[in-house]
Amino acid sequence: MRYKNILLVDDDIDDTELFLEALNSMQTNAVYRTVSNPKTALAELRNAEQLPDLIFLDYNMPMINGLDFLKQMKSEKKFEQIEVVLISTPPEEFMYAWLKKNDISVEYISKPDNFDEIKEMFSRFVK
């Protein structure tokens, strides 16, 4: 599925800049924004008039990690239509087992670490 309204929640400034650079280099009609603080992201989502279609969510963040973010998000009916792609550094096998153990059904992608990998990841999701 292709998405038009994307939110990246990631506290790593370097990763965020690389993600934005990759998105900006693509010919896309997608609207995207970033939030570095997961608590701020949840608050903004709760008050948003227009929700994102897709959230790229880093797992390793301060204050609340990706699991806690997902649990809070999934507990609110308002957010049930938002697709989430969890991104982090552990291997996919480990993270899918961990997600299953925590009864969370989202897609997981090992965090790309270079420009071309990021563009390839986005090309699967972005219009």
C-alpha positions as semicolon CSV with decimal commas, in nm:
position;residue;x (nm);y (nm);z (nm)
1;M;0,000;0,000;0,000
2;R;0,114;0,353;-0,072
3;Y;0,081;0,631;0,182
4;K;0,051;1,006;0,139
5;N;0,076;1,144;0,494
6;I;0,377;1,016;0,686
7;L;0,515;1,080;1,032
8;L;0,864;0,981;1,142
9;V;0,913;0,951;1,519
10;D;1,285;0,923;1,588
11;D;1,504;1,093;1,846
12;D;1,826;1,049;1,645
13;I;1,891;1,377;1,462
14;D;2,139;1,223;1,216
15;D;1,896;0,945;1,121
16;T;1,613;1,194;1,085
17;E;1,820;1,418;0,857
18;L;1,916;1,118;0,641
19;F;1,552;1,006;0,622
20;L;1,439;1,354;0,521
21;E;1,714;1,382;0,261
22;A;1,604;1,049;0,111
23;L;1,238;1,153;0,102
24;N;1,323;1,491;-0,049
25;S;1,519;1,320;-0,328
26;M;1,219;1,112;-0,433
27;Q;0,953;1,229;-0,675
28;T;0,662;1,198;-0,435
29;N;0,336;1,366;-0,348
30;A;0,365;1,249;0,011
31;V;0,351;1,494;0,298
32;Y;0,586;1,405;0,579
33;R;0,704;1,544;0,905
34;T;0,918;1,438;1,196
35;V;0,890;1,450;1,573
36;S;1,193;1,369;1,786
37;N;1,016;1,328;2,120
38;P;0,776;1,032;2,142
39;K;0,565;1,193;2,417
40;T;0,526;1,503;2,200
41;A;0,432;1,282;1,905
42;L;0,154;1,113;2,103
43;A;0,022;1,448;2,226
44;E;0,024;1,589;1,872
45;L;-0,155;1,281;1,741
46;R;-0,423;1,314;2,008
47;N;-0,485;1,676;1,905
48;A;-0,445;1,634;1,529
49;E;-0,728;1,714;1,293
50;Q;-0,565;1,504;1,022
51;L;-0,383;1,189;1,126
52;P;-0,094;1,038;0,934
53;D;-0,157;0,732;0,717
54;L;0,175;0,584;0,824
55;I;0,416;0,624;1,112
56;F;0,780;0,518;1,094
57;L;0,861;0,461;1,460
58;D;1,206;0,414;1,608
59;Y;1,215;0,160;1,890
60;N;1,509;0,294;2,092
61;M;1,401;0,632;2,226
62;P;1,423;0,804;2,565
63;M;1,124;0,867;2,790
64;I;0,910;0,603;2,620
65;N;1,035;0,338;2,382
66;G;0,863;0,214;2,069
67;L;0,675;-0,059;2,256
68;D;0,527;0,185;2,508
69;F;0,442;0,426;2,227
70;L;0,263;0,148;2,037
71;K;0,074;0,030;2,345
72;Q;-0,051;0,383;2,414
73;M;-0,135;0,442;2,051
74;K;-0,313;0,109;2,002
75;S;-0,524;0,169;2,314
76;E;-0,697;0,464;2,145
77;K;-0,965;0,392;1,887
78;K;-0,881;0,717;1,704
79;F;-0,549;0,566;1,592
80;E;-0,660;0,220;1,480
81;Q;-0,638;0,302;1,107
82;I;-0,279;0,431;1,124
83;E;-0,024;0,186;0,991
84;V;0,303;0,167;1,183
85;V;0,643;0,050;1,069
86;L;0,877;-0,007;1,360
87;I;1,241;0,061;1,276
88;S;1,540;-0,028;1,490
89;T;1,877;-0,198;1,485
90;P;1,808;-0,556;1,605
91;P;1,766;-0,829;1,342
92;E;1,414;-0,889;1,208
93;E;1,388;-1,242;1,355
94;F;1,450;-1,110;1,706
95;M;1,210;-0,817;1,675
96;Y;0,924;-1,018;1,521
97;A;0,951;-1,270;1,806
98;W;0,952;-0,981;2,053
99;L;0,650;-0,815;1,886
100;K;0,459;-1,144;1,890
101;K;0,542;-1,194;2,258
102;N;0,401;-0,847;2,331
103;D;0,091;-0,909;2,114
104;I;0,172;-0,628;1,873
105;S;0,114;-0,661;1,501
106;V;0,317;-0,407;1,305
107;E;0,571;-0,431;1,029
108;Y;0,934;-0,419;1,137
109;I;1,233;-0,310;0,931
110;S;1,594;-0,314;1,045
111;K;1,698;0,049;1,042
112;P;1,863;0,131;0,710
113;D;2,204;0,283;0,754
114;N;2,270;0,443;0,420
115;F;2,094;0,669;0,176
116;D;2,015;0,407;-0,089
117;E;1,869;0,162;0,166
118;I;1,648;0,435;0,307
119;K;1,522;0,530;-0,039
120;E;1,451;0,164;-0,112
121;M;1,257;0,133;0,214
122;F;1,052;0,445;0,141
123;S;0,980;0,335;-0,216
124;R;0,772;0,048;-0,070
125;F;0,543;0,289;0,113
126;V;0,548;0,638;-0,037
127;K;0,337;0,768;-0,326
